[in-house]
């Protein structure tokens, strides 16, 4: 049986954590969500859900609305659903593969949003998977399509291919400078955008960024993916240069940063998500540069980063917690991983 | 500073994004920042569109030759399928249905050109659109390449493309006759 992408035994040495493809589609028969009400909305959700489950036995339907808030947040933190999807009481459907690597949101901003995630560099593979699901669904329903504009979406920023390709990347060295911000205008010229997953402009939490295509029209899916791959390669080259420079000019400082991060994670009693994310990023830099070899947790650092998010923690404990209680649980969890 | 989104919590997260070369800054609280998880949700759409939509107003809604006089605004008619008006789209940033794309054809054309940098889909076609459509598109593309080859005096390539076009046109004719 396959396992979720974040559990795959990727090394902690690759900057690319995951590759993701999202395809936006709408069923021709129904108006877009903004004009879709009452019975029509339920009918659309039912029809789309049937089309997806009929397309592949791969999916099971998950009643996300019936889940408790922390459970819902876990899906949010894993990037399987969007906040927009969870909001509101409109009829909606979530179809998901057992390993959770492929999912379809029904009645998000568009009727159908297909998503495929692969560990590490797997963008082409992810597109193949999403494309196959798209073909299978399309055998059962007719999608809104325009010969000039391509697949029609509720928001014109998705029209055309409806494709959003993205990488989750870890840039610990570039984030120690102002580089991510100076890179942005350069990559924008190639229709690519980059941002921290959640965090501050210059230094987002854990130095984790999402880099994705901005435009969906005027290029084929393959060209969009190739373009993103090229730009990403350049960004990673910059990260490597920055790392090299740091190791040459500030080796002791970097060693100090890595070991201090380890010291705090193995000993703290209260720790916020932001602090923990940043320290985990430093630890990961330690593995990348071979400054730190042990202790090496069996889990990937990125998986640990996900598991210390509020939703994940809340779920593991089961009861509502205050922020301070969460900080305590988080510190305990991290100590267990890093103590020995 | 208060969060720009919920206007309640203090803003503790400061984001910057470059969209089409323009820097947009956002100051949000932790909660709202987390909600901005999708890149397309980062910048309120109205902000992205605003400049372009104003351009649409000046290009299409003001009849030519009225310069100097008060501009006569001729708003696009509501969508024939869902009743969406262009003004509502401007404020909400979302279209109401597939027909909106033709109901607001001129406006959408300008918008796509500005937001996407293109108005022509070059990607995947639904299989159910049939081979015919794909063929026609292929023929158009081949003709363009043939023209380029002639311009570059690459006559061998041009002849090869001509033959390829012939085969496709023949198949297309047979397809059309069958229907």
Short mmCIF file of C-alpha atoms in Angstrom, two decimals:
data_model
loop_
_atom_site.label_atom_id
_atom_site.label_comp_id
_atom_site.label_asym_id
_atom_site.label_seq_id
_atom_site.Cartn_x
_atom_site.Cartn_y
_atom_site.Cartn_z
CA UNK A 1 0.00 0.00 0.00
CA UNK A 2 1.23 3.47 -0.79
CA UNK A 3 1.81 5.97 1.95
CA UNK A 4 1.27 9.73 2.19
CA UNK A 5 3.94 11.74 0.41
CA UNK A 6 5.34 13.24 3.59
CA UNK A 7 6.04 9.80 5.04
CA UNK A 8 8.03 8.59 2.08
CA UNK A 9 11.62 7.97 3.00
CA UNK A 10 13.01 10.96 1.18
CA UNK A 11 16.21 12.22 2.62
CA UNK A 12 16.19 15.49 4.46
CA UNK A 13 18.77 16.76 2.00
CA UNK A 14 16.58 17.78 -0.89
CA UNK A 15 15.33 21.38 -1.04
CA UNK A 16 12.19 20.29 -2.86
CA UNK A 17 9.81 18.88 -0.26
CA UNK A 18 6.85 18.16 -2.48
CA UNK A 19 5.34 18.78 -5.91
CA UNK A 20 1.71 19.65 -6.35
CA UNK A 21 -0.69 19.96 -9.29
CA UNK A 22 -4.15 21.46 -9.13
CA UNK A 23 -6.64 21.42 -12.00
CA UNK A 24 -9.76 23.61 -11.89
CA UNK A 25 -12.84 22.49 -13.82
CA UNK A 26 -16.52 23.40 -13.98
CA UNK A 27 -19.46 21.34 -15.15
CA UNK A 28 -21.09 23.01 -18.15
CA UNK A 29 -24.61 22.15 -17.05
CA UNK A 30 -24.43 24.27 -13.89
CA UNK A 31 -23.59 27.93 -13.31
CA UNK A 32 -20.46 28.69 -11.28
CA UNK A 33 -20.63 28.66 -7.51
CA UNK A 34 -21.60 32.28 -7.10
CA UNK A 35 -24.82 31.67 -9.05
CA UNK A 36 -25.36 28.11 -7.91
CA UNK A 37 -28.00 27.83 -5.21
CA UNK A 38 -30.28 25.43 -3.39
CA UNK A 39 -31.21 22.24 -5.21
CA UNK A 40 -28.90 23.00 -8.11
CA UNK A 41 -25.93 23.09 -5.77
CA UNK A 42 -26.84 19.74 -4.20
CA UNK A 43 -27.46 18.25 -7.65
CA UNK A 44 -24.09 19.46 -8.91
CA UNK A 45 -22.27 18.06 -5.87
CA UNK A 46 -24.04 14.74 -6.28
CA UNK A 47 -23.33 14.55 -10.00
CA UNK A 48 -19.67 15.52 -9.62
CA UNK A 49 -19.17 13.14 -6.70
CA UNK A 50 -20.68 10.28 -8.71
CA UNK A 51 -18.50 11.15 -11.68
CA UNK A 52 -15.37 11.05 -9.53
CA UNK A 53 -16.19 7.85 -7.64
CA UNK A 54 -17.37 6.30 -10.91
CA UNK A 55 -14.11 7.36 -12.54
CA UNK A 56 -11.94 5.42 -10.15
CA UNK A 57 -12.35 3.09 -7.20
CA UNK A 58 -9.33 4.90 -5.91
CA UNK A 59 -11.40 7.49 -4.10
CA UNK A 60 -13.49 7.44 -1.01
CA UNK A 61 -15.91 10.17 -0.19
CA UNK A 62 -15.25 12.01 3.04
CA UNK A 63 -17.92 14.04 4.79
CA UNK A 64 -15.65 16.85 5.89
CA UNK A 65 -18.50 18.92 7.33
CA UNK A 66 -19.26 16.25 9.89
CA UNK A 67 -15.69 16.31 11.24
CA UNK A 68 -14.69 18.25 14.33
CA UNK A 69 -12.81 21.51 13.78
CA UNK A 70 -9.32 20.13 14.66
CA UNK A 71 -9.86 17.23 12.24
CA UNK A 72 -10.81 19.70 9.54
CA UNK A 73 -7.73 21.77 10.32
CA UNK A 74 -5.52 18.72 9.86
CA UNK A 75 -6.69 18.56 6.24
CA UNK A 76 -5.98 22.26 5.95
CA UNK A 77 -2.48 21.90 7.39
CA UNK A 78 -1.78 19.04 5.01
CA UNK A 79 -2.89 21.32 2.16
CA UNK A 80 -5.55 18.86 1.07
CA UNK A 81 -8.38 21.36 1.43
CA UNK A 82 -8.40 25.14 1.24
CA UNK A 83 -9.78 27.49 3.90
CA UNK A 84 -12.34 28.67 1.34
CA UNK A 85 -13.56 25.10 1.02
CA UNK A 86 -14.12 24.71 4.76
CA UNK A 87 -15.96 28.00 5.14
CA UNK A 88 -19.68 28.26 4.73
CA UNK A 89 -22.44 25.70 4.71
CA UNK A 90 -22.85 25.18 0.98
CA UNK A 91 -23.11 21.55 -0.12
CA UNK A 92 -19.64 20.24 -0.82
CA UNK A 93 -17.78 17.00 -1.37
CA UNK A 94 -14.29 15.73 -0.73
CA UNK A 95 -13.02 12.66 -2.56
CA UNK A 96 -9.72 11.38 -1.42
CA UNK A 97 -7.36 8.50 -2.16
CA UNK A 98 -6.33 6.19 0.68
CA UNK A 99 -2.83 7.60 0.83
CA UNK A 100 -4.33 11.14 0.60
CA UNK A 101 -1.99 12.00 -2.28
CA UNK A 102 -4.82 12.55 -4.74
CA UNK A 103 -7.96 14.44 -3.86
CA UNK A 104 -10.89 16.20 -5.47
CA UNK A 105 -12.74 19.09 -3.88
CA UNK A 106 -16.28 19.45 -5.17
CA UNK A 107 -17.88 22.91 -4.99
CA UNK A 108 -14.87 24.89 -3.93
CA UNK A 109 -14.41 28.10 -5.96
CA UNK A 110 -14.83 25.88 -9.02
CA UNK A 111 -17.07 22.83 -9.23
CA UNK A 112 -14.19 20.39 -9.41
CA UNK A 113 -10.66 20.86 -8.17
CA UNK A 114 -8.36 17.92 -8.74
CA UNK A 115 -5.17 17.81 -6.73
CA UNK A 116 -2.21 15.46 -6.86
CA UNK A 117 0.81 15.66 -4.54
CA UNK A 118 4.10 13.79 -4.93
CA UNK A 119 7.10 13.79 -2.62
CA UNK A 120 10.21 15.67 -3.75
CA UNK A 121 10.54 16.52 -7.44
CA UNK A 122 7.56 14.76 -8.95
CA UNK A 123 5.73 17.52 -10.79
CA UNK A 124 5.46 15.67 -14.10
CA UNK A 125 4.22 12.55 -12.32
CA UNK A 126 1.73 14.58 -10.33
CA UNK A 127 0.44 16.13 -13.56
CA UNK A 128 0.06 12.70 -15.13
CA UNK A 129 -2.01 11.54 -12.18
CA UNK A 130 -4.20 14.64 -12.10
CA UNK A 131 -4.58 14.52 -15.89
CA UNK A 132 -5.76 10.92 -15.81
CA UNK A 133 -8.35 11.71 -13.15
CA UNK A 134 -9.44 14.69 -15.27
CA UNK A 135 -9.89 12.44 -18.34
CA UNK A 136 -11.87 9.89 -16.38
CA UNK A 137 -14.20 12.47 -14.84
CA UNK A 138 -14.64 14.10 -18.22
CA UNK A 139 -15.98 10.83 -19.64
CA UNK A 140 -18.92 11.27 -17.28
CA UNK A 141 -19.62 15.00 -17.23
CA UNK A 142 -19.11 17.80 -19.72
CA UNK A 143 -16.77 20.52 -18.53
CA UNK A 144 -17.22 24.19 -19.45
CA UNK A 145 -14.74 24.75 -22.26
CA UNK A 146 -14.20 27.56 -24.75
CA UNK A 147 -12.22 26.96 -27.94
CA UNK A 148 -10.26 30.21 -27.51
CA UNK A 149 -10.00 30.47 -23.72
CA UNK A 150 -9.82 26.79 -22.77
CA UNK A 151 -11.33 25.54 -19.50
CA UNK A 152 -13.55 28.22 -18.03
CA UNK A 153 -13.23 29.00 -14.34
CA UNK A 154 -15.06 31.25 -11.90
CA UNK A 155 -12.03 33.48 -11.63
CA UNK A 156 -10.34 34.51 -14.89
CA UNK A 157 -6.93 34.06 -13.24
CA UNK A 158 -7.40 30.28 -13.58
CA UNK A 159 -8.89 30.18 -17.07
CA UNK A 160 -7.19 28.19 -19.81
CA UNK A 161 -5.45 25.16 -18.44
CA UNK A 162 -6.89 25.62 -14.94
CA UNK A 163 -3.49 24.42 -13.87
CA UNK A 164 -1.61 25.51 -10.79
CA UNK A 165 1.70 23.72 -10.46
CA UNK A 166 3.76 24.27 -7.34
CA UNK A 167 6.72 23.10 -5.36
CA UNK A 168 7.14 23.35 -1.65
CA UNK A 169 10.78 24.26 -1.17
CA UNK A 170 13.08 24.77 1.80
CA UNK A 171 15.46 27.72 1.45
CA UNK A 172 17.25 27.99 4.81
CA UNK A 173 20.25 29.95 3.52
CA UNK A 174 18.48 32.41 1.24
CA UNK A 175 16.08 33.21 4.09
CA UNK A 176 18.99 34.27 6.25
CA UNK A 177 19.45 37.15 3.81
CA UNK A 178 17.00 39.40 2.00
CA UNK A 179 17.38 37.25 -1.11
CA UNK A 180 13.87 35.80 -1.34
CA UNK A 181 12.53 39.31 -1.77
CA UNK A 182 15.05 40.29 -4.41
CA UNK A 183 14.30 37.08 -6.32
CA UNK A 184 10.58 37.80 -6.54
CA UNK A 185 10.64 40.50 -9.26
CA UNK A 186 13.03 38.33 -11.29
CA UNK A 187 10.87 35.23 -11.26
CA UNK A 188 7.72 37.30 -11.85
CA UNK A 189 9.02 37.99 -15.35
CA UNK A 190 8.66 34.28 -16.05
CA UNK A 191 5.12 34.16 -14.70
CA UNK A 192 6.20 32.52 -11.48
CA UNK A 193 5.49 33.63 -7.95
CA UNK A 194 6.91 32.57 -4.60
CA UNK A 195 5.86 33.11 -1.03
CA UNK A 196 6.32 31.71 2.45
CA UNK A 197 3.69 29.15 3.38
CA UNK A 198 2.78 31.24 6.34
CA UNK A 199 5.08 33.76 7.80
CA UNK A 200 6.68 37.12 7.40
CA UNK A 201 7.82 38.75 4.18
CA UNK A 202 11.56 38.33 4.55
CA UNK A 203 11.66 35.23 6.71
CA UNK A 204 8.60 33.02 6.63
CA UNK A 205 8.19 30.32 9.23
CA UNK A 206 10.63 27.47 8.82
CA UNK A 207 12.04 28.99 5.59
CA UNK A 208 9.47 26.96 3.65
CA UNK A 209 8.25 28.55 0.43
CA UNK A 210 5.75 27.70 -2.20
CA UNK A 211 6.77 28.50 -5.75
CA UNK A 212 4.07 28.31 -8.42
CA UNK A 213 2.97 29.45 -11.88
CA UNK A 214 1.03 32.70 -11.98
CA UNK A 215 -0.55 32.38 -15.43
CA UNK A 216 -2.75 29.58 -16.67
CA UNK A 217 -3.52 30.73 -20.22
CA UNK A 218 -1.37 30.93 -23.35
CA UNK A 219 0.94 28.03 -22.59
CA UNK A 220 0.44 24.29 -22.66
CA UNK A 221 0.44 22.35 -19.40
CA UNK A 222 3.83 20.89 -20.29
CA UNK A 223 5.31 24.35 -20.94
CA UNK A 224 3.91 25.74 -17.70
CA UNK A 225 5.50 22.85 -15.81
CA UNK A 226 8.80 23.18 -17.68
CA UNK A 227 8.85 26.93 -17.00
CA UNK A 228 8.29 26.40 -13.31
CA UNK A 229 10.97 23.70 -13.22
CA UNK A 230 13.49 26.01 -14.87
CA UNK A 231 12.78 28.91 -12.56
CA UNK A 232 12.87 26.63 -9.52
CA UNK A 233 16.22 25.22 -10.61
CA UNK A 234 17.58 28.76 -10.75
CA UNK A 235 16.22 29.60 -7.31
CA UNK A 236 17.79 26.42 -5.91
CA UNK A 237 21.10 27.33 -7.54
CA UNK A 238 20.93 30.63 -5.67
CA UNK A 239 20.24 28.74 -2.45
CA UNK A 240 23.28 26.55 -3.09
CA UNK A 241 25.44 29.59 -3.71
CA UNK A 242 24.20 31.25 -0.53
CA UNK A 243 24.90 28.04 1.41
CA UNK A 244 28.37 27.78 0.00
CA UNK A 245 29.08 31.38 0.90
CA UNK A 246 27.80 30.91 4.45
CA UNK A 247 29.87 27.78 4.93
CA UNK A 248 33.00 29.53 3.70
CA UNK A 249 32.60 32.80 5.53
CA UNK A 250 30.53 31.93 8.61
CA UNK A 251 31.10 28.26 9.29
CA UNK A 252 31.28 28.65 13.08
CA UNK A 253 28.12 30.75 13.21
CA UNK A 254 26.23 28.17 11.17
CA UNK A 255 27.47 25.33 13.35
CA UNK A 256 26.46 27.31 16.41
CA UNK A 257 22.98 27.97 14.95
CA UNK A 258 22.43 24.29 14.16
CA UNK A 259 23.57 23.01 17.56
CA UNK A 260 21.64 25.66 19.45
CA UNK A 261 18.52 24.69 17.51
CA UNK A 262 19.10 21.10 18.52
CA UNK A 263 19.68 22.13 22.13
CA UNK A 264 16.44 24.06 22.36
CA UNK A 265 14.32 21.44 20.60
CA UNK A 266 15.69 18.73 22.87
CA UNK A 267 15.14 20.75 26.04
CA UNK A 268 12.41 23.34 25.78
CA UNK A 269 9.29 23.12 27.93
CA UNK A 270 7.17 25.66 26.03
CA UNK A 271 7.58 26.47 22.37
CA UNK A 272 5.51 28.40 19.81
CA UNK A 273 4.88 27.09 16.31
CA UNK A 274 6.96 29.89 14.82
CA UNK A 275 9.99 29.26 17.01
CA UNK A 276 9.78 25.51 16.52
CA UNK A 277 9.44 25.86 12.73
CA UNK A 278 12.51 28.08 12.54
CA UNK A 279 14.58 25.75 14.74
CA UNK A 280 13.49 22.73 12.72
CA UNK A 281 14.61 24.60 9.62
CA UNK A 282 18.05 25.14 11.21
CA UNK A 283 18.25 21.45 12.15
CA UNK A 284 17.41 20.52 8.57
CA UNK A 285 20.17 22.85 7.38
CA UNK A 286 22.42 20.89 9.74
CA UNK A 287 21.54 17.64 7.96
CA UNK A 288 21.93 19.24 4.52
CA UNK A 289 25.41 20.55 5.34
CA UNK A 290 26.31 17.41 7.32
CA UNK A 291 27.10 19.62 10.30
CA UNK A 292 24.65 17.49 12.23
CA UNK A 293 24.28 13.79 11.53
CA UNK A 294 22.73 12.55 14.74
CA UNK A 295 20.18 12.40 16.22
CA UNK A 296 18.31 11.79 12.99
CA UNK A 297 14.60 11.28 13.61
CA UNK A 298 12.90 8.57 11.58
CA UNK A 299 10.39 11.14 10.42
CA UNK A 300 11.23 13.78 7.87
CA UNK A 301 11.69 17.23 9.36
CA UNK A 302 8.90 18.54 7.16
CA UNK A 303 6.53 15.97 8.55
CA UNK A 304 7.46 17.09 12.06
CA UNK A 305 6.82 20.68 10.99
CA UNK A 306 3.33 19.68 9.95
CA UNK A 307 2.65 17.72 13.10
CA UNK A 308 3.40 20.67 15.39
CA UNK A 309 0.74 22.84 13.72
CA UNK A 310 -2.26 23.66 15.93
CA UNK A 311 -4.74 21.35 14.18
CA UNK A 312 -2.47 18.34 14.28
CA UNK A 313 -1.61 18.91 17.96
CA UNK A 314 -5.21 19.49 18.91
CA UNK A 315 -6.21 16.25 17.23
CA UNK A 316 -3.50 14.25 18.96
CA UNK A 317 -4.71 15.46 22.35
CA UNK A 318 -8.37 15.43 21.51
CA UNK A 319 -9.55 18.29 23.67
CA UNK A 320 -9.63 22.05 23.17
CA UNK A 321 -6.36 23.62 24.27
CA UNK A 322 -5.25 27.15 24.98
CA UNK A 323 -2.25 28.49 23.11
CA UNK A 324 -0.01 27.92 26.13
CA UNK A 325 -1.20 24.34 26.53
CA UNK A 326 -0.42 23.80 22.88
CA UNK A 327 3.07 25.25 23.35
CA UNK A 328 3.61 22.77 26.17
CA UNK A 329 2.36 19.75 24.20
CA UNK A 330 4.46 20.89 21.24
CA UNK A 331 7.59 21.13 23.38
CA UNK A 332 6.95 17.67 24.86
CA UNK A 333 6.46 16.18 21.42
CA UNK A 334 9.67 17.73 20.08
CA UNK A 335 11.67 16.69 23.17
CA UNK A 336 10.63 13.10 22.66
CA UNK A 337 11.95 13.24 19.10
CA UNK A 338 15.21 15.02 19.80
CA UNK A 339 16.16 14.08 23.36
CA UNK A 340 18.29 11.07 22.52
CA UNK B 1 -1.44 47.73 13.51
CA UNK B 2 -4.70 45.83 13.08
CA UNK B 3 -5.10 42.89 10.69
CA UNK B 4 -6.20 44.14 7.27
CA UNK B 5 -8.44 41.17 6.76
CA UNK B 6 -10.48 40.63 9.93
CA UNK B 7 -9.83 44.15 11.28
CA UNK B 8 -9.90 42.63 14.78
CA UNK B 9 -6.67 40.93 15.80
CA UNK B 10 -3.30 42.67 15.83
CA UNK B 11 -1.35 42.14 12.61
CA UNK B 12 1.68 40.01 13.37
CA UNK B 13 2.41 38.62 9.91
CA UNK B 14 3.65 40.86 7.18
CA UNK B 15 3.56 39.48 3.69
CA UNK B 16 4.83 40.73 0.40
CA UNK B 17 4.03 39.42 -2.99
CA UNK B 18 5.02 40.49 -6.43
CA UNK B 19 2.26 40.16 -8.93
CA UNK B 20 3.07 41.15 -12.49
CA UNK B 21 5.95 43.20 -11.21
CA UNK B 22 3.90 45.08 -8.64
CA UNK B 23 4.64 44.74 -4.95
CA UNK B 24 1.66 44.16 -2.73
CA UNK B 25 2.00 44.25 1.04
CA UNK B 26 -0.37 42.64 3.47
CA UNK B 27 -0.45 42.89 7.22
CA UNK B 28 -2.41 40.10 8.80
CA UNK B 29 -2.97 38.31 12.06
CA UNK B 30 -1.76 34.70 12.44
CA UNK B 31 -5.22 33.31 11.78
CA UNK B 32 -5.91 35.24 8.60
CA UNK B 33 -2.37 34.62 7.39
CA UNK B 34 -2.93 30.91 7.69
CA UNK B 35 -6.09 31.24 5.66
CA UNK B 36 -4.10 32.79 2.84
CA UNK B 37 -2.71 29.45 2.00
CA UNK B 38 -3.36 29.44 -1.72
CA UNK B 39 -1.22 31.76 -3.76
CA UNK B 40 -4.22 32.98 -5.69
CA UNK B 41 -5.93 33.92 -2.48
CA UNK B 42 -3.07 36.03 -1.22
CA UNK B 43 -4.02 39.26 -2.93
CA UNK B 44 -7.67 40.26 -2.86
CA UNK B 45 -8.78 39.82 -6.42
CA UNK B 46 -10.44 43.17 -6.60
CA UNK B 47 -6.99 44.70 -6.18
CA UNK B 48 -5.51 42.68 -9.03
CA UNK B 49 -8.40 43.50 -11.30
CA UNK B 50 -9.01 47.08 -10.38
CA UNK B 51 -6.41 48.66 -12.63
CA UNK B 52 -7.31 46.44 -15.54
CA UNK B 53 -11.00 46.95 -15.13
CA UNK B 54 -10.57 50.70 -15.17
CA UNK B 55 -8.68 50.25 -18.37
CA UNK B 56 -11.58 48.27 -19.76
CA UNK B 57 -13.88 51.15 -18.89
CA UNK B 58 -11.79 53.62 -20.79
CA UNK B 59 -11.24 51.32 -23.74
CA UNK B 60 -14.66 49.91 -24.35
CA UNK B 61 -17.32 51.59 -22.35
CA UNK B 62 -16.56 55.06 -23.59
CA UNK B 63 -17.47 55.38 -27.26
CA UNK B 64 -14.70 56.77 -29.45
CA UNK B 65 -14.92 60.39 -30.51
CA UNK B 66 -16.41 61.56 -27.24
CA UNK B 67 -13.16 62.97 -25.89
CA UNK B 68 -13.62 66.38 -24.33
CA UNK B 69 -17.24 65.67 -23.55
CA UNK B 70 -18.51 63.87 -20.52
CA UNK B 71 -17.94 60.18 -21.22
CA UNK B 72 -21.08 58.23 -21.97
CA UNK B 73 -20.90 54.98 -20.11
CA UNK B 74 -22.50 52.04 -21.85
CA UNK B 75 -22.39 49.16 -19.42
CA UNK B 76 -22.33 45.62 -20.77
CA UNK B 77 -25.68 43.85 -20.64
CA UNK B 78 -26.18 41.26 -17.89
CA UNK B 79 -25.20 37.70 -18.70
CA UNK B 80 -27.89 35.96 -20.72
CA UNK B 81 -27.58 32.75 -18.75
CA UNK B 82 -27.08 33.67 -15.11
CA UNK B 83 -27.99 37.36 -15.00
CA UNK B 84 -24.60 38.38 -13.62
CA UNK B 85 -23.76 42.03 -14.28
CA UNK B 86 -20.30 43.25 -15.12
CA UNK B 87 -20.35 45.60 -12.15
CA UNK B 88 -21.03 42.72 -9.78
CA UNK B 89 -18.14 40.83 -11.31
CA UNK B 90 -15.93 43.86 -10.77
CA UNK B 91 -16.66 43.91 -7.06
CA UNK B 92 -16.69 40.16 -6.44
CA UNK B 93 -13.97 39.09 -8.86
CA UNK B 94 -15.82 35.90 -9.82
CA UNK B 95 -17.91 35.23 -12.91
CA UNK B 96 -21.36 33.62 -12.63
CA UNK B 97 -21.23 30.97 -15.33
CA UNK B 98 -19.52 29.85 -18.54
CA UNK B 99 -21.73 32.13 -20.66
CA UNK B 100 -20.40 35.20 -18.77
CA UNK B 101 -17.25 34.74 -20.85
CA UNK B 102 -19.26 35.48 -24.00
CA UNK B 103 -21.73 37.92 -22.45
CA UNK B 104 -18.80 40.13 -21.39
CA UNK B 105 -16.65 39.09 -24.33
CA UNK B 106 -14.87 42.42 -24.87
CA UNK B 107 -14.23 43.01 -21.20
CA UNK B 108 -13.04 39.47 -20.62
CA UNK B 109 -10.70 39.70 -23.59
CA UNK B 110 -8.98 42.79 -22.18
CA UNK B 111 -8.90 41.32 -18.71
CA UNK B 112 -7.30 38.06 -19.85
CA UNK B 113 -4.75 39.90 -21.94
CA UNK B 114 -3.73 41.91 -18.89
CA UNK B 115 -3.96 39.31 -16.17
CA UNK B 116 -2.80 36.29 -18.15
CA UNK B 117 -0.75 37.94 -20.88
CA UNK B 118 -2.63 35.89 -23.46
CA UNK B 119 -6.13 35.19 -24.76
CA UNK B 120 -5.43 31.90 -26.44
CA UNK B 121 -5.58 28.50 -24.81
CA UNK B 122 -2.62 26.38 -25.89
CA UNK B 123 -3.20 23.45 -23.58
CA UNK B 124 -5.29 20.36 -23.22
CA UNK B 125 -8.65 19.86 -24.96
CA UNK B 126 -11.41 17.74 -23.47
CA UNK B 127 -11.48 14.42 -25.30
CA UNK B 128 -15.19 14.70 -25.88
CA UNK B 129 -14.64 17.82 -28.01
CA UNK B 130 -13.80 15.25 -30.65
CA UNK B 131 -10.90 14.71 -32.94
CA UNK B 132 -12.30 17.25 -35.43
CA UNK B 133 -11.63 20.22 -33.23
CA UNK B 134 -8.16 19.09 -32.33
CA UNK B 135 -7.46 18.55 -36.00
CA UNK B 136 -8.56 22.05 -36.94
CA UNK B 137 -6.33 23.47 -34.29
CA UNK B 138 -3.41 21.36 -35.42
CA UNK B 139 -3.93 22.53 -39.00
CA UNK B 140 -3.89 26.18 -37.93
CA UNK B 141 -0.69 25.61 -36.02
CA UNK B 142 0.95 23.76 -38.90
CA UNK B 143 -0.02 26.53 -41.31
CA UNK B 144 1.68 29.06 -39.05
CA UNK B 145 4.84 26.93 -38.94
CA UNK B 146 4.70 26.50 -42.72
CA UNK B 147 4.52 30.27 -43.17
CA UNK B 148 7.48 30.72 -40.85
CA UNK B 149 9.47 28.09 -42.75
CA UNK B 150 8.81 29.90 -46.03
CA UNK B 151 9.88 33.21 -44.48
CA UNK B 152 13.07 31.59 -43.28
CA UNK B 153 13.53 30.13 -46.78
CA UNK B 154 13.52 26.66 -45.30
CA UNK B 155 11.64 25.21 -48.27
CA UNK B 156 12.29 21.59 -47.44
CA UNK B 157 10.60 21.99 -44.08
CA UNK B 158 7.77 24.01 -45.67
CA UNK B 159 7.11 21.19 -48.16
CA UNK B 160 7.07 18.64 -45.36
CA UNK B 161 4.58 20.73 -43.41
CA UNK B 162 2.43 21.20 -46.54
CA UNK B 163 2.16 17.43 -46.92
CA UNK B 164 1.31 17.01 -43.26
CA UNK B 165 -1.42 19.66 -43.56
CA UNK B 166 -2.85 17.87 -46.61
CA UNK B 167 -3.17 14.60 -44.74
CA UNK B 168 -4.94 16.31 -41.84
CA UNK B 169 -7.24 18.29 -44.15
CA UNK B 170 -8.23 15.15 -45.94
CA UNK B 171 -9.05 13.45 -42.65
CA UNK B 172 -10.98 16.56 -41.60
CA UNK B 173 -13.03 16.55 -44.82
CA UNK B 174 -13.93 12.91 -44.38
CA UNK B 175 -14.93 13.63 -40.79
CA UNK B 176 -17.11 16.59 -41.88
CA UNK B 177 -18.78 14.56 -44.63
CA UNK B 178 -19.65 11.81 -42.19
CA UNK B 179 -21.46 14.24 -39.88
#
